[in-house]
Amino acid sequence: YTDWENPKDGYKYQKAVADVVGDYFFICPSTHFAQLFADRGMKVYYYFFTQ
């Protein structure tokens, strides 16, 4: 999703890249690790914070 109100706002692009990099290095590996545990019958608790 792109906020078309101000498409040349560099900060928004910077934040979007930071979100992608954060997901790639933290969210994706932790989700994969949690799925491996769950596949082996272990209890997994996953918290998702929005703030």
Short mmCIF file of C-alpha atoms in Angstrom, two decimals, residues 10-44:
data_model
loop_
_atom_site.label_atom_id
_atom_site.label_comp_id
_atom_site.label_asym_id
_atom_site.label_seq_id
_atom_site.Cartn_x
_atom_site.Cartn_y
_atom_site.Cartn_z
CA GLY A 10 11.31 10.15 1.51
CA TYR A 11 10.60 9.26 5.14
CA LYS A 12 7.74 6.97 4.10
CA TYR A 13 10.05 5.11 1.71
CA GLN A 14 12.69 4.85 4.42
CA LYS A 15 10.13 3.42 6.86
CA ALA A 16 8.87 0.94 4.25
CA VAL A 17 12.41 -0.33 3.62
CA ALA A 18 13.03 -0.58 7.37
CA ASP A 19 9.83 -2.63 7.75
CA VAL A 20 10.89 -5.01 4.96
CA VAL A 21 14.39 -5.44 6.39
CA GLY A 22 13.00 -5.97 9.89
CA ASP A 23 10.60 -8.61 8.62
CA TYR A 24 13.35 -10.37 6.66
CA PHE A 25 15.83 -10.54 9.55
CA PHE A 26 13.49 -10.99 12.51
CA ILE A 27 9.86 -11.86 11.73
CA CYS A 28 10.49 -14.46 9.03
CA PRO A 29 13.15 -16.46 10.95
CA SER A 30 11.18 -16.40 14.19
CA THR A 31 8.02 -17.53 12.38
CA HIS A 32 9.96 -20.34 10.71
CA PHE A 33 11.48 -21.41 14.04
CA ALA A 34 8.06 -21.38 15.72
CA GLN A 35 6.59 -23.46 12.90
CA LEU A 36 9.37 -26.06 13.27
CA PHE A 37 8.57 -26.40 16.97
CA ALA A 38 4.83 -26.63 16.32
CA ASP A 39 5.39 -29.28 13.64
CA ARG A 40 7.12 -31.39 16.28
CA GLY A 41 4.16 -31.14 18.66
CA MET A 42 5.61 -28.54 21.00
CA LYS A 43 3.54 -25.69 22.36
CA VAL A 44 4.36 -22.40 20.68
#
